[in-house]
Amino acid sequence: MVMTDRSTEEQNDLIEKVVHIRRVAKVVKGGRNLTFNAVVVVGDGQGNVGVGFGKGKAVPDAIRKGATIARKDMTPVTLNGSTIPYSVTTKFRASMVLLRPAQPGAGIKAGGAVRAVMEALGVKDVVAKALGSRNPINVVQAAIQGLRQMQALSPDAGEDNHKAVLPSPPDRRTPLRREASSRRDRDRREPREPREPREPREPSGAPPRPAQA
């Protein structure tokens, strides 16, 4: 993984961070064709961030194409001071990213891929955890999706999503009705008629009793 900072004063002072550069070799009849893929994160440090994936025959070409794509796909995010509004967990393919707000002065506690996104966004205090696959491409996409969810929901709506929804209490002015269970209904039967008492059985081998006159 390669982490570099590029000053772009001629491009509205945007912050560019190269998260990952990958070399791809394609075997053809005449030999192998080498190309490079670059993951670039671009932000203004004030709540706007974007990610781009560039391809080229040379590393500078891939980085330049990725930065151009990222600038066109920047997403505004509403921040809460120096941190994010609320916690969010997003999944992209096999990678999952957990983002949590932190107290002022805590700093950015995150890995390389998520740290690049937060620094370009302008977040100074955040706690992030990458779960599942650590592929930097998937991790960056999961982090961007989580930030877009924060933009779609306001901070108040995000807090309400974490609260349990309780049913409304019953009206005390009306008498409560007891509902008999189906099992009790099945057990309820009509009263049986009393049975006549049976005569005691005589033990085997005893002489028969004389008939009563």
mmCIF file with all atom_site columns, C-alpha atoms in Angstrom:
data_model
loop_
_atom_site.group_PDB
_atom_site.id
_atom_site.type_symbol
_atom_site.label_atom_id
_atom_site.label_alt_id
_atom_site.label_comp_id
_atom_site.label_asym_id
_atom_site.label_entity_id
_atom_site.label_seq_id
_atom_site.pdbx_PDB_ins_code
_atom_site.Cartn_x
_atom_site.Cartn_y
_atom_site.Cartn_z
_atom_site.occupancy
_atom_site.B_iso_or_equiv
_atom_site.pdbx_formal_charge
_atom_site.auth_seq_id
_atom_site.auth_comp_id
_atom_site.auth_asym_id
_atom_site.auth_atom_id
_atom_site.pdbx_PDB_model_num
ATOM 1   C CA . MET A 1 1   ? 0.000   0.000   0.000   1.00 0.00 ? 1   MET A CA 1
ATOM 2   C CA . VAL A 1 2   ? 1.337   3.417   -0.986  1.00 0.00 ? 2   VAL A CA 1
ATOM 3   C CA . MET A 1 3   ? 0.328   6.603   0.848   1.00 0.00 ? 3   MET A CA 1
ATOM 4   C CA . THR A 1 4   ? 1.336   9.926   -0.711  1.00 0.00 ? 4   THR A CA 1
ATOM 5   C CA . ASP A 1 5   ? 0.130   13.541  -0.408  1.00 0.00 ? 5   ASP A CA 1
ATOM 6   C CA . ARG A 1 6   ? 0.010   15.770  -3.468  1.00 0.00 ? 6   ARG A CA 1
ATOM 7   C CA . SER A 1 7   ? -0.338  19.547  -3.314  1.00 0.00 ? 7   SER A CA 1
ATOM 8   C CA . THR A 1 8   ? -2.856  20.792  -5.903  1.00 0.00 ? 8   THR A CA 1
ATOM 9   C CA . GLU A 1 9   ? -3.073  24.534  -5.464  1.00 0.00 ? 9   GLU A CA 1
ATOM 10  C CA . GLU A 1 10  ? -4.022  24.941  -9.110  1.00 0.00 ? 10  GLU A CA 1
ATOM 11  C CA . GLN A 1 11  ? -7.001  22.651  -8.483  1.00 0.00 ? 11  GLN A CA 1
ATOM 12  C CA . ASN A 1 12  ? -8.825  24.654  -5.777  1.00 0.00 ? 12  ASN A CA 1
ATOM 13  C CA . ASP A 1 13  ? -6.436  23.469  -3.026  1.00 0.00 ? 13  ASP A CA 1
ATOM 14  C CA . LEU A 1 14  ? -7.912  19.973  -2.906  1.00 0.00 ? 14  LEU A CA 1
ATOM 15  C CA . ILE A 1 15  ? -6.257  17.253  -0.851  1.00 0.00 ? 15  ILE A CA 1
ATOM 16  C CA . GLU A 1 16  ? -5.276  14.182  -2.876  1.00 0.00 ? 16  GLU A CA 1
ATOM 17  C CA . LYS A 1 17  ? -4.244  10.936  -1.241  1.00 0.00 ? 17  LYS A CA 1
ATOM 18  C CA . VAL A 1 18  ? -3.193  7.833   -3.130  1.00 0.00 ? 18  VAL A CA 1
ATOM 19  C CA . VAL A 1 19  ? -4.502  4.908   -1.114  1.00 0.00 ? 19  VAL A CA 1
ATOM 20  C CA . HIS A 1 20  ? -3.366  1.950   -3.205  1.00 0.00 ? 20  HIS A CA 1
ATOM 21  C CA . ILE A 1 21  ? -1.487  1.226   -6.446  1.00 0.00 ? 21  ILE A CA 1
ATOM 22  C CA . ARG A 1 22  ? -1.780  -2.167  -8.076  1.00 0.00 ? 22  ARG A CA 1
ATOM 23  C CA . ARG A 1 23  ? 0.132   -3.576  -11.029 1.00 0.00 ? 23  ARG A CA 1
ATOM 24  C CA . VAL A 1 24  ? -1.848  -5.730  -13.449 1.00 0.00 ? 24  VAL A CA 1
ATOM 25  C CA . ALA A 1 25  ? -0.204  -8.005  -16.023 1.00 0.00 ? 25  ALA A CA 1
ATOM 26  C CA . LYS A 1 26  ? -2.194  -9.264  -18.994 1.00 0.00 ? 26  LYS A CA 1
ATOM 27  C CA . VAL A 1 27  ? -0.664  -12.135 -20.911 1.00 0.00 ? 27  VAL A CA 1
ATOM 28  C CA . VAL A 1 28  ? -1.151  -11.821 -24.680 1.00 0.00 ? 28  VAL A CA 1
ATOM 29  C CA . LYS A 1 29  ? 0.315   -13.520 -27.721 1.00 0.00 ? 29  LYS A CA 1
ATOM 30  C CA . GLY A 1 30  ? 3.185   -11.069 -27.986 1.00 0.00 ? 30  GLY A CA 1
ATOM 31  C CA . GLY A 1 31  ? 4.070   -11.116 -24.265 1.00 0.00 ? 31  GLY A CA 1
ATOM 32  C CA . ARG A 1 32  ? 2.714   -9.406  -21.170 1.00 0.00 ? 32  ARG A CA 1
ATOM 33  C CA . ASN A 1 33  ? 1.067   -5.990  -21.070 1.00 0.00 ? 33  ASN A CA 1
ATOM 34  C CA . LEU A 1 34  ? 1.614   -4.164  -17.769 1.00 0.00 ? 34  LEU A CA 1
ATOM 35  C CA . THR A 1 35  ? -0.938  -1.636  -16.551 1.00 0.00 ? 35  THR A CA 1
ATOM 36  C CA . PHE A 1 36  ? -1.445  0.114   -13.213 1.00 0.00 ? 36  PHE A CA 1
ATOM 37  C CA . ASN A 1 37  ? -4.582  0.756   -11.161 1.00 0.00 ? 37  ASN A CA 1
ATOM 38  C CA . ALA A 1 38  ? -4.656  3.578   -8.599  1.00 0.00 ? 38  ALA A CA 1
ATOM 39  C CA . VAL A 1 39  ? -7.200  4.348   -5.868  1.00 0.00 ? 39  VAL A CA 1
ATOM 40  C CA . VAL A 1 40  ? -7.223  8.085   -5.163  1.00 0.00 ? 40  VAL A CA 1
ATOM 41  C CA . VAL A 1 41  ? -9.180  9.956   -2.487  1.00 0.00 ? 41  VAL A CA 1
ATOM 42  C CA . VAL A 1 42  ? -9.825  13.673  -3.016  1.00 0.00 ? 42  VAL A CA 1
ATOM 43  C CA . GLY A 1 43  ? -11.314 16.106  -0.482  1.00 0.00 ? 43  GLY A CA 1
ATOM 44  C CA . ASP A 1 44  ? -11.319 19.763  0.459   1.00 0.00 ? 44  ASP A CA 1
ATOM 45  C CA . GLY A 1 45  ? -10.936 19.223  4.222   1.00 0.00 ? 45  GLY A CA 1
ATOM 46  C CA . GLN A 1 46  ? -14.282 20.935  4.868   1.00 0.00 ? 46  GLN A CA 1
ATOM 47  C CA . GLY A 1 47  ? -16.825 18.125  4.477   1.00 0.00 ? 47  GLY A CA 1
ATOM 48  C CA . ASN A 1 48  ? -16.469 17.088  0.815   1.00 0.00 ? 48  ASN A CA 1
ATOM 49  C CA . VAL A 1 49  ? -14.797 13.867  -0.251  1.00 0.00 ? 49  VAL A CA 1
ATOM 50  C CA . GLY A 1 50  ? -14.691 11.601  -3.295  1.00 0.00 ? 50  GLY A CA 1
ATOM 51  C CA . VAL A 1 51  ? -12.919 8.469   -4.470  1.00 0.00 ? 51  VAL A CA 1
ATOM 52  C CA . GLY A 1 52  ? -11.738 7.531   -7.962  1.00 0.00 ? 52  GLY A CA 1
ATOM 53  C CA . PHE A 1 53  ? -10.185 4.482   -9.618  1.00 0.00 ? 53  PHE A CA 1
ATOM 54  C CA . GLY A 1 54  ? -7.776  5.255   -12.446 1.00 0.00 ? 54  GLY A CA 1
ATOM 55  C CA . LYS A 1 55  ? -6.044  2.940   -14.923 1.00 0.00 ? 55  LYS A CA 1
ATOM 56  C CA . GLY A 1 56  ? -3.029  3.676   -17.080 1.00 0.00 ? 56  GLY A CA 1
ATOM 57  C CA . LYS A 1 57  ? 0.140   2.274   -18.569 1.00 0.00 ? 57  LYS A CA 1
ATOM 58  C CA . ALA A 1 58  ? 2.190   4.338   -16.097 1.00 0.00 ? 58  ALA A CA 1
ATOM 59  C CA . VAL A 1 59  ? 1.699   5.184   -12.446 1.00 0.00 ? 59  VAL A CA 1
ATOM 60  C CA . PRO A 1 60  ? 1.338   8.982   -12.957 1.00 0.00 ? 60  PRO A CA 1
ATOM 61  C CA . ASP A 1 61  ? -1.314  8.426   -15.615 1.00 0.00 ? 61  ASP A CA 1
ATOM 62  C CA . ALA A 1 62  ? -3.327  6.140   -13.323 1.00 0.00 ? 62  ALA A CA 1
ATOM 63  C CA . ILE A 1 63  ? -3.098  8.621   -10.441 1.00 0.00 ? 63  ILE A CA 1
ATOM 64  C CA . ARG A 1 64  ? -4.135  11.548  -12.637 1.00 0.00 ? 64  ARG A CA 1
ATOM 65  C CA . LYS A 1 65  ? -7.153  9.674   -14.001 1.00 0.00 ? 65  LYS A CA 1
ATOM 66  C CA . GLY A 1 66  ? -8.202  8.547   -10.521 1.00 0.00 ? 66  GLY A CA 1
ATOM 67  C CA . ALA A 1 67  ? -7.980  12.104  -9.176  1.00 0.00 ? 67  ALA A CA 1
ATOM 68  C CA . THR A 1 68  ? -10.072 13.424  -12.065 1.00 0.00 ? 68  THR A CA 1
ATOM 69  C CA . ILE A 1 69  ? -12.782 10.840  -11.427 1.00 0.00 ? 69  ILE A CA 1
ATOM 70  C CA . ALA A 1 70  ? -12.735 11.539  -7.672  1.00 0.00 ? 70  ALA A CA 1
ATOM 71  C CA . ARG A 1 71  ? -13.183 15.296  -8.160  1.00 0.00 ? 71  ARG A CA 1
ATOM 72  C CA . LYS A 1 72  ? -16.281 14.655  -10.274 1.00 0.00 ? 72  LYS A CA 1
ATOM 73  C CA . ASP A 1 73  ? -17.779 12.294  -7.668  1.00 0.00 ? 73  ASP A CA 1
ATOM 74  C CA . MET A 1 74  ? -17.331 14.320  -4.473  1.00 0.00 ? 74  MET A CA 1
ATOM 75  C CA . THR A 1 75  ? -19.977 13.882  -1.764  1.00 0.00 ? 75  THR A CA 1
ATOM 76  C CA . PRO A 1 76  ? -20.830 16.544  0.839   1.00 0.00 ? 76  PRO A CA 1
ATOM 77  C CA . VAL A 1 77  ? -21.002 15.245  4.416   1.00 0.00 ? 77  VAL A CA 1
ATOM 78  C CA . THR A 1 78  ? -22.466 17.070  7.405   1.00 0.00 ? 78  THR A CA 1
ATOM 79  C CA . LEU A 1 79  ? -19.932 17.024  10.250  1.00 0.00 ? 79  LEU A CA 1
ATOM 80  C CA . ASN A 1 80  ? -20.402 17.590  13.963  1.00 0.00 ? 80  ASN A CA 1
ATOM 81  C CA . GLY A 1 81  ? -17.473 19.877  14.676  1.00 0.00 ? 81  GLY A CA 1
ATOM 82  C CA . SER A 1 82  ? -14.301 17.839  14.278  1.00 0.00 ? 82  SER A CA 1
ATOM 83  C CA . THR A 1 83  ? -16.044 14.446  14.221  1.00 0.00 ? 83  THR A CA 1
ATOM 84  C CA . ILE A 1 84  ? -18.932 12.642  12.539  1.00 0.00 ? 84  ILE A CA 1
ATOM 85  C CA . PRO A 1 85  ? -22.547 13.037  13.739  1.00 0.00 ? 85  PRO A CA 1
ATOM 86  C CA . TYR A 1 86  ? -23.234 9.441   14.836  1.00 0.00 ? 86  TYR A CA 1
ATOM 87  C CA . SER A 1 87  ? -22.092 5.843   14.503  1.00 0.00 ? 87  SER A CA 1
ATOM 88  C CA . VAL A 1 88  ? -22.678 3.923   11.309  1.00 0.00 ? 88  VAL A CA 1
ATOM 89  C CA . THR A 1 89  ? -21.770 0.471   9.992   1.00 0.00 ? 89  THR A CA 1
ATOM 90  C CA . THR A 1 90  ? -21.645 -0.256  6.266   1.00 0.00 ? 90  THR A CA 1
ATOM 91  C CA . LYS A 1 91  ? -20.686 -3.267  4.196   1.00 0.00 ? 91  LYS A CA 1
ATOM 92  C CA . PHE A 1 92  ? -19.278 -3.391  0.684   1.00 0.00 ? 92  PHE A CA 1
ATOM 93  C CA . ARG A 1 93  ? -18.788 -6.885  -0.708  1.00 0.00 ? 93  ARG A CA 1
ATOM 94  C CA . ALA A 1 94  ? -16.620 -8.762  1.828   1.00 0.00 ? 94  ALA A CA 1
ATOM 95  C CA . SER A 1 95  ? -15.492 -5.651  3.764   1.00 0.00 ? 95  SER A CA 1
ATOM 96  C CA . MET A 1 96  ? -17.321 -3.977  6.640   1.00 0.00 ? 96  MET A CA 1
ATOM 97  C CA . VAL A 1 97  ? -16.402 -0.626  8.186   1.00 0.00 ? 97  VAL A CA 1
ATOM 98  C CA . LEU A 1 98  ? -17.558 0.706   11.558  1.00 0.00 ? 98  LEU A CA 1
ATOM 99  C CA . LEU A 1 99  ? -17.335 4.488   12.098  1.00 0.00 ? 99  LEU A CA 1
ATOM 100 C CA . ARG A 1 100 ? -17.874 6.060   15.519  1.00 0.00 ? 100 ARG A CA 1
ATOM 101 C CA . PRO A 1 101 ? -17.593 9.671   16.698  1.00 0.00 ? 101 PRO A CA 1
ATOM 102 C CA . ALA A 1 102 ? -14.839 10.509  19.182  1.00 0.00 ? 102 ALA A CA 1
ATOM 103 C CA . GLN A 1 103 ? -14.191 13.179  21.783  1.00 0.00 ? 103 GLN A CA 1
ATOM 104 C CA . PRO A 1 104 ? -12.246 16.294  20.727  1.00 0.00 ? 104 PRO A CA 1
ATOM 105 C CA . GLY A 1 105 ? -8.520  15.598  20.852  1.00 0.00 ? 105 GLY A CA 1
ATOM 106 C CA . ALA A 1 106 ? -8.841  11.834  20.378  1.00 0.00 ? 106 ALA A CA 1
ATOM 107 C CA . GLY A 1 107 ? -7.419  11.955  16.854  1.00 0.00 ? 107 GLY A CA 1
ATOM 108 C CA . ILE A 1 108 ? -8.066  9.632   13.925  1.00 0.00 ? 108 ILE A CA 1
ATOM 109 C CA . LYS A 1 109 ? -7.929  6.032   15.112  1.00 0.00 ? 109 LYS A CA 1
ATOM 110 C CA . ALA A 1 110 ? -8.205  4.174   11.837  1.00 0.00 ? 110 ALA A CA 1
ATOM 111 C CA . GLY A 1 111 ? -6.224  2.178   9.324   1.00 0.00 ? 111 GLY A CA 1
ATOM 112 C CA . GLY A 1 112 ? -4.511  3.513   6.215   1.00 0.00 ? 112 GLY A CA 1
ATOM 113 C CA . ALA A 1 113 ? -7.464  3.366   3.815   1.00 0.00 ? 113 ALA A CA 1
ATOM 114 C CA . VAL A 1 114 ? -10.061 4.850   6.189   1.00 0.00 ? 114 VAL A CA 1
ATOM 115 C CA . ARG A 1 115 ? -7.535  7.361   7.549   1.00 0.00 ? 115 ARG A CA 1
ATOM 116 C CA . ALA A 1 116 ? -6.993  8.746   4.046   1.00 0.00 ? 116 ALA A CA 1
ATOM 117 C CA . VAL A 1 117 ? -10.746 9.255   3.617   1.00 0.00 ? 117 VAL A CA 1
ATOM 118 C CA . MET A 1 118 ? -11.107 10.986  6.990   1.00 0.00 ? 118 MET A CA 1
ATOM 119 C CA . GLU A 1 119 ? -8.133  13.277  6.471   1.00 0.00 ? 119 GLU A CA 1
ATOM 120 C CA . ALA A 1 120 ? -9.392  14.320  3.042   1.00 0.00 ? 120 ALA A CA 1
ATOM 121 C CA . LEU A 1 121 ? -12.860 14.896  4.497   1.00 0.00 ? 121 LEU A CA 1
ATOM 122 C CA . GLY A 1 122 ? -11.549 17.090  7.310   1.00 0.00 ? 122 GLY A CA 1
ATOM 123 C CA . VAL A 1 123 ? -12.435 14.847  10.267  1.00 0.00 ? 123 VAL A CA 1
ATOM 124 C CA . LYS A 1 124 ? -9.930  15.106  13.119  1.00 0.00 ? 124 LYS A CA 1
ATOM 125 C CA . ASP A 1 125 ? -11.537 12.888  15.797  1.00 0.00 ? 125 ASP A CA 1
ATOM 126 C CA . VAL A 1 126 ? -13.005 9.534   14.826  1.00 0.00 ? 126 VAL A CA 1
ATOM 127 C CA . VAL A 1 127 ? -12.731 5.842   15.660  1.00 0.00 ? 127 VAL A CA 1
ATOM 128 C CA . ALA A 1 128 ? -12.939 3.376   12.764  1.00 0.00 ? 128 ALA A CA 1
ATOM 129 C CA . LYS A 1 129 ? -12.690 -0.389  12.573  1.00 0.00 ? 129 LYS A CA 1
ATOM 130 C CA . ALA A 1 130 ? -12.371 -2.503  9.429   1.00 0.00 ? 130 ALA A CA 1
ATOM 131 C CA . LEU A 1 131 ? -14.030 -5.911  9.667   1.00 0.00 ? 131 LEU A CA 1
ATOM 132 C CA . GLY A 1 132 ? -13.890 -8.769  7.208   1.00 0.00 ? 132 GLY A CA 1
ATOM 133 C CA . SER A 1 133 ? -11.732 -8.342  4.118   1.00 0.00 ? 133 SER A CA 1
ATOM 134 C CA . ARG A 1 134 ? -8.948  -5.740  4.347   1.00 0.00 ? 134 ARG A CA 1
ATOM 135 C CA . ASN A 1 135 ? -8.897  -5.068  0.613   1.00 0.00 ? 135 ASN A CA 1
ATOM 136 C CA . PRO A 1 136 ? -8.228  -1.284  0.454   1.00 0.00 ? 136 PRO A CA 1
ATOM 137 C CA . ILE A 1 137 ? -10.557 -0.853  -2.538  1.00 0.00 ? 137 ILE A CA 1
ATOM 138 C CA . ASN A 1 138 ? -13.500 -2.414  -0.712  1.00 0.00 ? 138 ASN A CA 1
ATOM 139 C CA . VAL A 1 139 ? -12.651 -0.671  2.568   1.00 0.00 ? 139 VAL A CA 1
ATOM 140 C CA . VAL A 1 140 ? -12.627 2.757   0.909   1.00 0.00 ? 140 VAL A CA 1
ATOM 141 C CA . GLN A 1 141 ? -15.939 2.046   -0.826  1.00 0.00 ? 141 GLN A CA 1
ATOM 142 C CA . ALA A 1 142 ? -17.522 0.944   2.467   1.00 0.00 ? 142 ALA A CA 1
ATOM 143 C CA . ALA A 1 143 ? -16.297 4.115   4.210   1.00 0.00 ? 143 ALA A CA 1
ATOM 144 C CA . ILE A 1 144 ? -17.670 6.325   1.421   1.00 0.00 ? 144 ILE A CA 1
ATOM 145 C CA . GLN A 1 145 ? -21.035 4.559   1.612   1.00 0.00 ? 145 GLN A CA 1
ATOM 146 C CA . GLY A 1 146 ? -21.180 5.159   5.364   1.00 0.00 ? 146 GLY A CA 1
ATOM 147 C CA . LEU A 1 147 ? -20.489 8.874   4.861   1.00 0.00 ? 147 LEU A CA 1
ATOM 148 C CA . ARG A 1 148 ? -23.200 9.074   2.221   1.00 0.00 ? 148 ARG A CA 1
ATOM 149 C CA . GLN A 1 149 ? -25.673 7.539   4.652   1.00 0.00 ? 149 GLN A CA 1
ATOM 150 C CA . MET A 1 150 ? -24.826 10.296  7.128   1.00 0.00 ? 150 MET A CA 1
ATOM 151 C CA . GLN A 1 151 ? -25.582 12.867  4.470   1.00 0.00 ? 151 GLN A CA 1
ATOM 152 C CA . ALA A 1 152 ? -28.911 11.214  3.632   1.00 0.00 ? 152 ALA A CA 1
ATOM 153 C CA . LEU A 1 153 ? -30.005 11.252  7.298   1.00 0.00 ? 153 LEU A CA 1
ATOM 154 C CA . SER A 1 154 ? -29.828 14.215  9.617   1.00 0.00 ? 154 SER A CA 1
ATOM 155 C CA . PRO A 1 155 ? -28.120 13.800  13.018  1.00 0.00 ? 155 PRO A CA 1
ATOM 156 C CA . ASP A 1 156 ? -31.484 13.765  14.813  1.00 0.00 ? 156 ASP A CA 1
ATOM 157 C CA . ALA A 1 157 ? -32.859 11.108  12.480  1.00 0.00 ? 157 ALA A CA 1
ATOM 158 C CA . GLY A 1 158 ? -29.747 9.015   12.974  1.00 0.00 ? 158 GLY A CA 1
ATOM 159 C CA . GLU A 1 159 ? -30.159 9.065   16.753  1.00 0.00 ? 159 GLU A CA 1
ATOM 160 C CA . ASP A 1 160 ? -33.812 8.053   16.453  1.00 0.00 ? 160 ASP A CA 1
ATOM 161 C CA . ASN A 1 161 ? -32.850 5.027   14.400  1.00 0.00 ? 161 ASN A CA 1
ATOM 162 C CA . HIS A 1 162 ? -30.938 3.591   17.378  1.00 0.00 ? 162 HIS A CA 1
ATOM 163 C CA . LYS A 1 163 ? -33.902 3.916   19.758  1.00 0.00 ? 163 LYS A CA 1
ATOM 164 C CA . ALA A 1 164 ? -36.374 1.117   20.322  1.00 0.00 ? 164 ALA A CA 1
ATOM 165 C CA . VAL A 1 165 ? -39.968 1.702   19.267  1.00 0.00 ? 165 VAL A CA 1
ATOM 166 C CA . LEU A 1 166 ? -42.302 0.804   22.138  1.00 0.00 ? 166 LEU A CA 1
ATOM 167 C CA . PRO A 1 167 ? -46.022 0.116   21.672  1.00 0.00 ? 167 PRO A CA 1
ATOM 168 C CA . SER A 1 168 ? -48.502 2.685   22.921  1.00 0.00 ? 168 SER A CA 1
ATOM 169 C CA . PRO A 1 169 ? -49.821 2.005   26.452  1.00 0.00 ? 169 PRO A CA 1
ATOM 170 C CA . PRO A 1 170 ? -53.423 0.773   26.772  1.00 0.00 ? 170 PRO A CA 1
ATOM 171 C CA . ASP A 1 171 ? -56.190 3.205   27.605  1.00 0.00 ? 171 ASP A CA 1
ATOM 172 C CA . ARG A 1 172 ? -56.823 2.977   31.362  1.00 0.00 ? 172 ARG A CA 1
ATOM 173 C CA . ARG A 1 173 ? -60.284 4.474   31.053  1.00 0.00 ? 173 ARG A CA 1
ATOM 174 C CA . THR A 1 174 ? -61.656 1.327   29.404  1.00 0.00 ? 174 THR A CA 1
ATOM 175 C CA . PRO A 1 175 ? -61.801 -1.983  31.320  1.00 0.00 ? 175 PRO A CA 1
ATOM 176 C CA . LEU A 1 176 ? -59.160 -4.511  30.376  1.00 0.00 ? 176 LEU A CA 1
ATOM 177 C CA . ARG A 1 177 ? -60.495 -7.592  28.643  1.00 0.00 ? 177 ARG A CA 1
ATOM 178 C CA . ARG A 1 178 ? -58.977 -10.930 29.396  1.00 0.00 ? 178 ARG A CA 1
ATOM 179 C CA . GLU A 1 179 ? -58.585 -13.130 26.399  1.00 0.00 ? 179 GLU A CA 1
ATOM 180 C CA . ALA A 1 180 ? -58.803 -16.820 27.179  1.00 0.00 ? 180 ALA A CA 1
ATOM 181 C CA . SER A 1 181 ? -56.138 -18.907 25.532  1.00 0.00 ? 181 SER A CA 1
ATOM 182 C CA . SER A 1 182 ? -57.051 -21.526 22.998  1.00 0.00 ? 182 SER A CA 1
ATOM 183 C CA . ARG A 1 183 ? -55.720 -24.208 25.278  1.00 0.00 ? 183 ARG A CA 1
ATOM 184 C CA . ARG A 1 184 ? -58.114 -23.245 28.040  1.00 0.00 ? 184 ARG A CA 1
ATOM 185 C CA . ASP A 1 185 ? -60.970 -23.214 25.559  1.00 0.00 ? 185 ASP A CA 1
ATOM 186 C CA . ARG A 1 186 ? -60.113 -26.754 24.553  1.00 0.00 ? 186 ARG A CA 1
ATOM 187 C CA . ASP A 1 187 ? -59.999 -27.875 28.188  1.00 0.00 ? 187 ASP A CA 1
ATOM 188 C CA . ARG A 1 188 ? -63.385 -26.472 28.941  1.00 0.00 ? 188 ARG A CA 1
ATOM 189 C CA . ARG A 1 189 ? -65.944 -29.242 28.595  1.00 0.00 ? 189 ARG A CA 1
ATOM 190 C CA . GLU A 1 190 ? -69.479 -29.864 29.763  1.00 0.00 ? 190 GLU A CA 1
ATOM 191 C CA . PRO A 1 191 ? -69.757 -31.454 33.226  1.00 0.00 ? 191 PRO A CA 1
ATOM 192 C CA . ARG A 1 192 ? -70.106 -35.215 33.099  1.00 0.00 ? 192 ARG A CA 1
ATOM 193 C CA . GLU A 1 193 ? -72.909 -37.158 34.772  1.00 0.00 ? 193 GLU A CA 1
ATOM 194 C CA . PRO A 1 194 ? -71.921 -38.953 37.992  1.00 0.00 ? 194 PRO A CA 1
ATOM 195 C CA . ARG A 1 195 ? -71.179 -42.608 37.479  1.00 0.00 ? 195 ARG A CA 1
ATOM 196 C CA . GLU A 1 196 ? -72.764 -45.381 39.535  1.00 0.00 ? 196 GLU A CA 1
ATOM 197 C CA . PRO A 1 197 ? -70.429 -46.986 42.056  1.00 0.00 ? 197 PRO A CA 1
ATOM 198 C CA . ARG A 1 198 ? -69.046 -50.293 40.925  1.00 0.00 ? 198 ARG A CA 1
ATOM 199 C CA . GLU A 1 199 ? -69.295 -53.416 43.063  1.00 0.00 ? 199 GLU A CA 1
ATOM 200 C CA . PRO A 1 200 ? -65.997 -54.608 44.456  1.00 0.00 ? 200 PRO A CA 1
ATOM 201 C CA . ARG A 1 201 ? -64.511 -57.510 42.593  1.00 0.00 ? 201 ARG A CA 1
ATOM 202 C CA . GLU A 1 202 ? -64.211 -60.843 44.394  1.00 0.00 ? 202 GLU A CA 1
ATOM 203 C CA . PRO A 1 203 ? -60.749 -62.288 44.653  1.00 0.00 ? 203 PRO A CA 1
ATOM 204 C CA . SER A 1 204 ? -59.990 -65.298 42.510  1.00 0.00 ? 204 SER A CA 1
ATOM 205 C CA . GLY A 1 205 ? -60.712 -68.687 44.240  1.00 0.00 ? 205 GLY A CA 1
ATOM 206 C CA . ALA A 1 206 ? -63.251 -67.251 46.739  1.00 0.00 ? 206 ALA A CA 1
ATOM 207 C CA . PRO A 1 207 ? -66.682 -68.984 46.982  1.00 0.00 ? 207 PRO A CA 1
ATOM 208 C CA . PRO A 1 208 ? -69.553 -67.139 45.307  1.00 0.00 ? 208 PRO A CA 1
ATOM 209 C CA . ARG A 1 209 ? -71.752 -65.011 47.502  1.00 0.00 ? 209 ARG A CA 1
ATOM 210 C CA . PRO A 1 210 ? -75.377 -66.169 48.038  1.00 0.00 ? 210 PRO A CA 1
ATOM 211 C CA . ALA A 1 211 ? -77.947 -64.255 46.106  1.00 0.00 ? 211 ALA A CA 1
ATOM 212 C CA . GLN A 1 212 ? -79.966 -61.787 48.159  1.00 0.00 ? 212 GLN A CA 1
ATOM 213 C CA . ALA A 1 213 ? -83.689 -62.563 48.524  1.00 0.00 ? 213 ALA A CA 1
#
